[in-house]
Short mmCIF file of C-alpha atoms in Angstrom, two decimals:
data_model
loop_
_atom_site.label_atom_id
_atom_site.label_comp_id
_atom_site.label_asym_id
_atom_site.label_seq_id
_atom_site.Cartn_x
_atom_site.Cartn_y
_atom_site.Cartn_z
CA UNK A 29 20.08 18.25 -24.63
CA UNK A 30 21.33 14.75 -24.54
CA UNK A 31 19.02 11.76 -24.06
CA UNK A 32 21.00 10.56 -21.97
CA UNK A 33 20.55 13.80 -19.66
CA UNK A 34 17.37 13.46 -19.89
CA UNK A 35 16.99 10.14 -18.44
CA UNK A 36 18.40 11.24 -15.64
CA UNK A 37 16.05 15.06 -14.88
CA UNK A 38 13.05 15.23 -12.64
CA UNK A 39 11.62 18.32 -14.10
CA UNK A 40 11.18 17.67 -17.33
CA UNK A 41 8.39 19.76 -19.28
CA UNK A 42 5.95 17.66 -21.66
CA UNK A 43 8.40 18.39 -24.84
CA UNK A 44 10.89 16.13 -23.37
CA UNK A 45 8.44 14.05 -22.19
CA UNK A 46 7.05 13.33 -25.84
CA UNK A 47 10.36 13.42 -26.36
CA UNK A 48 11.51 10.02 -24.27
CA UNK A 49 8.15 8.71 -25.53
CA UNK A 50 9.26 8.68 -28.98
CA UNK A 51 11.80 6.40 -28.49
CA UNK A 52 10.66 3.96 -25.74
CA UNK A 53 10.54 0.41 -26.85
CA UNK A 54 9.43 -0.80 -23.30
CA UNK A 55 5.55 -0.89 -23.06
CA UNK A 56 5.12 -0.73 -19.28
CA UNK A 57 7.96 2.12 -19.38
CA UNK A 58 5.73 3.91 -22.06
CA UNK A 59 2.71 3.65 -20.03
CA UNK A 60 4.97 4.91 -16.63
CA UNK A 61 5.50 7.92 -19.17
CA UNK A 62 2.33 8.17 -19.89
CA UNK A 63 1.24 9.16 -16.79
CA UNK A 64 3.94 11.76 -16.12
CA UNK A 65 2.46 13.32 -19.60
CA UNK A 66 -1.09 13.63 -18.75
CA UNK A 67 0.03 15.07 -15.17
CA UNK A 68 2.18 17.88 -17.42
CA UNK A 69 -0.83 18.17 -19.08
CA UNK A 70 -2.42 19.50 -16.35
CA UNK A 71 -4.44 16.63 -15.56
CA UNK A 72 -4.82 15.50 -11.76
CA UNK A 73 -2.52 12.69 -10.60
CA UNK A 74 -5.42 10.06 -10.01
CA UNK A 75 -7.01 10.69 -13.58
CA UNK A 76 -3.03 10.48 -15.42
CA UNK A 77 -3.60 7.06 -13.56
CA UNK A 78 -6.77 6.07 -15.89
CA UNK A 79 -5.68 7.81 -18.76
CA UNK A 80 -2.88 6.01 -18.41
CA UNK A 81 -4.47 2.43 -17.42
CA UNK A 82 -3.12 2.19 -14.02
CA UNK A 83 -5.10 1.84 -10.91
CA UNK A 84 -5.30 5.12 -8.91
CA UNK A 85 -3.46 3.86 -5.86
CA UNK A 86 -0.49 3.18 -8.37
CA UNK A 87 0.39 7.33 -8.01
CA UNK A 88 2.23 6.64 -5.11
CA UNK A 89 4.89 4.38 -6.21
CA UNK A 90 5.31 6.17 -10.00
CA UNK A 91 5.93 9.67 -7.67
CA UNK A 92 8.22 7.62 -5.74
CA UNK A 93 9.91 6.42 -8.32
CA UNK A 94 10.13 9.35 -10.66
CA UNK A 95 11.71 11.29 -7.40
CA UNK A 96 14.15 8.25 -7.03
CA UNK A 97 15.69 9.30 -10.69
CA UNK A 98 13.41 9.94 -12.94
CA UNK A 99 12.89 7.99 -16.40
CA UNK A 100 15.85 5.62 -15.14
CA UNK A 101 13.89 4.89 -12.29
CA UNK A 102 10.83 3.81 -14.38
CA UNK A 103 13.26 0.78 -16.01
CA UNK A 104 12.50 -2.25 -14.58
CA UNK A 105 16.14 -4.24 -13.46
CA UNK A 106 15.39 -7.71 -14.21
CA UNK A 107 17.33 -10.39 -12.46
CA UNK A 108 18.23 -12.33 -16.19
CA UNK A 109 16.69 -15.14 -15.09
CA UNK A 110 17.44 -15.49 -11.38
CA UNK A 111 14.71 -17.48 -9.77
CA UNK A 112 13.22 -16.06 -6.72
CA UNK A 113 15.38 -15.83 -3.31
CA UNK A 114 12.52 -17.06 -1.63
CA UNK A 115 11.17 -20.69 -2.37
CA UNK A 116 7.30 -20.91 -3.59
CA UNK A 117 6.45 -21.79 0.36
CA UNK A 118 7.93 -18.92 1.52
CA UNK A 119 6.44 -16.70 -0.70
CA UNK A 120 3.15 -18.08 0.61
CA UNK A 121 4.00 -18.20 4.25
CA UNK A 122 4.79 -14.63 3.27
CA UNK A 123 1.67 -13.96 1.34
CA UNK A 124 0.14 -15.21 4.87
CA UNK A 125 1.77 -12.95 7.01
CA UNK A 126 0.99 -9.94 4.76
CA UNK A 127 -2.41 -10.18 5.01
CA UNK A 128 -2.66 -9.25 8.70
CA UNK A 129 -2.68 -5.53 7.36
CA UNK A 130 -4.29 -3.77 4.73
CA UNK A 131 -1.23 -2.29 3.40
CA UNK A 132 2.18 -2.48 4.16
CA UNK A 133 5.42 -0.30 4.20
CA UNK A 134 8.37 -1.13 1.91
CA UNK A 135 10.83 -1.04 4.48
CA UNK A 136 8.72 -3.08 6.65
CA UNK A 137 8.23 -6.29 4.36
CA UNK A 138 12.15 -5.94 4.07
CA UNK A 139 12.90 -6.45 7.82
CA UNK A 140 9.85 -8.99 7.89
CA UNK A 141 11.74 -10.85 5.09
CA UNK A 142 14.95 -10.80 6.70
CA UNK A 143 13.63 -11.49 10.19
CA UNK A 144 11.49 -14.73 9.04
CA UNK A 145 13.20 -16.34 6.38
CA UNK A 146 17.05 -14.87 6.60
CA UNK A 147 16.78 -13.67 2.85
CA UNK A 148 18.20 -10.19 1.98
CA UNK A 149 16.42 -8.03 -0.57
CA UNK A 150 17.31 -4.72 -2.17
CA UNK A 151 14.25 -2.09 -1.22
CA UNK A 152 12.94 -2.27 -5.33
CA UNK A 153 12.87 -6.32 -4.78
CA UNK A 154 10.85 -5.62 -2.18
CA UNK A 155 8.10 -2.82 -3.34
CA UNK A 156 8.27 -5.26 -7.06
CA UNK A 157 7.38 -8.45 -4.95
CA UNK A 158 4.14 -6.95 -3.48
CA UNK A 159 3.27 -5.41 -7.20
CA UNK A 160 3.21 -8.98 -7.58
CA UNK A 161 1.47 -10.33 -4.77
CA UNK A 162 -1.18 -7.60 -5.16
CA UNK A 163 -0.40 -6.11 -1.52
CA UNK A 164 -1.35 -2.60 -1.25
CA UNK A 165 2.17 -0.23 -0.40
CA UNK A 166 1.44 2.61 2.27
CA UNK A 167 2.93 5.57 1.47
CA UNK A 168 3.57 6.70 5.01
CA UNK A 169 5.93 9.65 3.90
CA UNK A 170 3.34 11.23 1.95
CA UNK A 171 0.93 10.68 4.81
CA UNK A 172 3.06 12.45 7.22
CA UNK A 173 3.91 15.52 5.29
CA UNK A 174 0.27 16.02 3.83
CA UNK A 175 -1.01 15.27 7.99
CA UNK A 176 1.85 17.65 9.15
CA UNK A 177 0.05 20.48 7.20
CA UNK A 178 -3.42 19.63 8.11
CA UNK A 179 -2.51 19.50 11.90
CA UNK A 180 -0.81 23.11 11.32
CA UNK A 181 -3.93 24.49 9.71
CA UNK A 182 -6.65 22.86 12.33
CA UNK A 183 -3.99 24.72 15.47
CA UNK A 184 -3.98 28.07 13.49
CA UNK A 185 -8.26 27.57 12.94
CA UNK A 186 -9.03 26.22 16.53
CA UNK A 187 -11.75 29.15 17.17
CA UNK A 188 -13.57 26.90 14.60
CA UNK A 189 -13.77 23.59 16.92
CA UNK A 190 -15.39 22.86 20.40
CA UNK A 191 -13.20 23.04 23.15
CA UNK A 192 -14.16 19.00 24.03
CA UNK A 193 -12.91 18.48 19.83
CA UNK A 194 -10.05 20.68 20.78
CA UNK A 195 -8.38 19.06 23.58
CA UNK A 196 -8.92 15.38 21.74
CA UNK A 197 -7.42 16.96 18.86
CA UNK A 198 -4.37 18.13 20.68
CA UNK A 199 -4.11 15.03 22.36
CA UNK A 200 -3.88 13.44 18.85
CA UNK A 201 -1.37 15.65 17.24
CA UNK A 202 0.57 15.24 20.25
CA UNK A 203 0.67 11.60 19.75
CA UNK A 204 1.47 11.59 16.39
CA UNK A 205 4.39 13.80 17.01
CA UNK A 206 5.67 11.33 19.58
CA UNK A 207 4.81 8.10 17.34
CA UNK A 208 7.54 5.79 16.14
CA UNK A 209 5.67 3.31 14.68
CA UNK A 210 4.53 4.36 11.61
CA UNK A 211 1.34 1.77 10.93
CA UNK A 212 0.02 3.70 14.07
CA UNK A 213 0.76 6.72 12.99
CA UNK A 214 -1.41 5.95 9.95
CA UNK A 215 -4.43 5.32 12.38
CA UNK A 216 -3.72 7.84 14.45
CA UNK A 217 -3.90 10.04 11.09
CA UNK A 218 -7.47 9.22 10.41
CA UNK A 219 -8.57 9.89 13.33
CA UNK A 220 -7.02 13.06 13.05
CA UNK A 221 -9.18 13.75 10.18
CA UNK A 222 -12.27 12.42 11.45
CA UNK A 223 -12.24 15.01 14.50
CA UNK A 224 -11.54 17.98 11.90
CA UNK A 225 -14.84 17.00 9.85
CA UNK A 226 -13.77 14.22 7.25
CA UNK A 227 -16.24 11.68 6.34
CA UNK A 228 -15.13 8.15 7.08
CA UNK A 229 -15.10 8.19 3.28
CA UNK A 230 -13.21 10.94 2.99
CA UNK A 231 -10.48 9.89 5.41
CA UNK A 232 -10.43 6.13 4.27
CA UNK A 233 -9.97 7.23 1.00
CA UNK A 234 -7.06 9.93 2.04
CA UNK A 235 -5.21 6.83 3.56
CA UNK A 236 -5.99 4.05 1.22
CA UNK A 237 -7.75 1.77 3.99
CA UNK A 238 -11.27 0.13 3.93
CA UNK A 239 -14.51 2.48 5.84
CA UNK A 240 -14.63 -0.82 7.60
CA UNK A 241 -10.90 -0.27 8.62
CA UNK A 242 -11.31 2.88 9.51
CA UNK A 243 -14.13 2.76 12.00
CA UNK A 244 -12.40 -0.13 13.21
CA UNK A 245 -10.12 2.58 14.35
CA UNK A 246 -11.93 5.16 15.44
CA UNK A 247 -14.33 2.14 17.72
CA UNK A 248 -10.74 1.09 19.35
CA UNK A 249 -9.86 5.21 20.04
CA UNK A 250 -13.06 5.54 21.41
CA UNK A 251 -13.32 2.41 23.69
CA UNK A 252 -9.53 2.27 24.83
CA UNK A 253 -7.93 5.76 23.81
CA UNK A 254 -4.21 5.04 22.63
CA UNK A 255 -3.58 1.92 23.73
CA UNK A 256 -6.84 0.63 21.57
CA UNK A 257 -4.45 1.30 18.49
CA UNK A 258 -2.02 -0.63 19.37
CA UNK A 259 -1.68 -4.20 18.02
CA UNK A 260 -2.06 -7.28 20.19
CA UNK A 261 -0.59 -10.29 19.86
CA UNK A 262 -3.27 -12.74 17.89
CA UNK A 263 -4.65 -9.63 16.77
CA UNK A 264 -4.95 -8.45 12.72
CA UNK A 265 -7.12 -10.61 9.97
CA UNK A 266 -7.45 -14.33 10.32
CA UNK A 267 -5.42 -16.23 7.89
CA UNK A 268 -7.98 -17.94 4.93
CA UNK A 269 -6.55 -21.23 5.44
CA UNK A 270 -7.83 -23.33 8.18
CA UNK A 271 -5.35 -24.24 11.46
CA UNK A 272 -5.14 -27.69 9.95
CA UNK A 273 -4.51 -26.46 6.50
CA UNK A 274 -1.36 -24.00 7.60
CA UNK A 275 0.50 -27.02 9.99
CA UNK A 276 0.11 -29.76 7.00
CA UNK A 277 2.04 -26.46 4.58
CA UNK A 278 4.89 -25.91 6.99
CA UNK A 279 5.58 -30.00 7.29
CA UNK A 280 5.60 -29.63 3.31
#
């Protein structure tokens, strides 16, 4: 088979992986590779991520990527020199803004992009720029479809709950059918998993937030119900710079 065919296949077996990793020049694309060897090998997706020397959270965008097109996915497109769209302000002012979550969605950043400075940015831009910024990227898809099966199993094993679990548990799913915004469908998630018997570790861990996070969110269910999750204006973490500090950076 062609290399070229290659580059191009999701379901390669570890042959042709060894294969592309005999002639990759690229380091970082070697180490991407890596990773997709040691998971053919059998190994579990977070320890491919050490074997490989990335940080475990880093298995969400190498799956997403791989899916995207495989090995041509894992090449980075450089910009041959382009400077940044946005200026080194706005990439603070961003930086800023960012930090009122503990992780964001691609797709989100995009339209916050757009909608605060008028810049347009392709979606790999995007998920690239908070590599670089060191902002965590939810993976809200994978969320969704691993919560979808857990909320299936806990209906099909409700003899197993109390019926004061049960109705707070339907009352969940139910929400998180209806939900449309996807950073509380992430809360409502771990609460989710908290009712079915998940540690706070457990379920933090499942949805890459904080414990402190997380109890945050189950405190706000608790006291409020729904409307506890929702975010307020003023709400979300307090910017590190001072109020005096951000008004002399936007007259600069």
């Amino acid at each position: 088979m062609s290399m070229e065919n290659l580059k191009s296949r999701t379901d390669l077996s570890l042959d042709e992986i060894n294969q592309l990793l005999d002639n990759e020049k690229d380091v970082n694309v070697f180490k991407k590779l890596l990773y997709f060897k040691f998971k053919e090998m059998g190994f579990s997706k977070i320890k491919s991520c050490e074997l490989a020397g990335f940080p475990e959270s880093s298995r969400y965008y190498l799956e997403d990527m791989w899916a995207e097109g495989g090995y041509n996915s894992l090449i980075p497109h450089y910009s041959g020199g382009r400077k940044s769209k946005l200026s080194d302000k706005q990439l603070n002012d961003l930086k800023i803004k960012l930090e009122s979550r503990d992780s964001w969605l691609v797709d989100d950043v995009k339209k916050l992009i757009k909608d605060e400075f008028n810049v347009e940015y392709e979606y790999q831009s995007v998920r690239n720029l908070l590599i670089r910024l060191n902002v965590p990227i939810a993976n809200y898809f994978k969320i969704k479809r691993d919560t979808n099966k857990i909320s299936k199993n806990v209906i099909d094993n409700f003899e197993d709950i109390s019926e004061k679990d049960k109705k707070e548990i339907k009352e969940i799913i139910l929400k998180m059918k209806e939900e449309k915004n996807l950073f509380v469908y992430q809360k409502l998630s771990y609460l989710l998993f908290r009712k079915i018997g998940f540690s706070n570790k457990e379920a933090s861990q499942f949805l890459n937030v904080t414990t402190v996070t997380g109890n945050n969110w189950l405190k706000a269910w608790e006291n409020k119900g729904y409307e506890g999750l929702l975010r307020k204006k003023g709400q979300g973490r307090k910017s590190k710079l001072t109020k005096k500090q951000l008004e002399t950076l936007k007259k600069n």
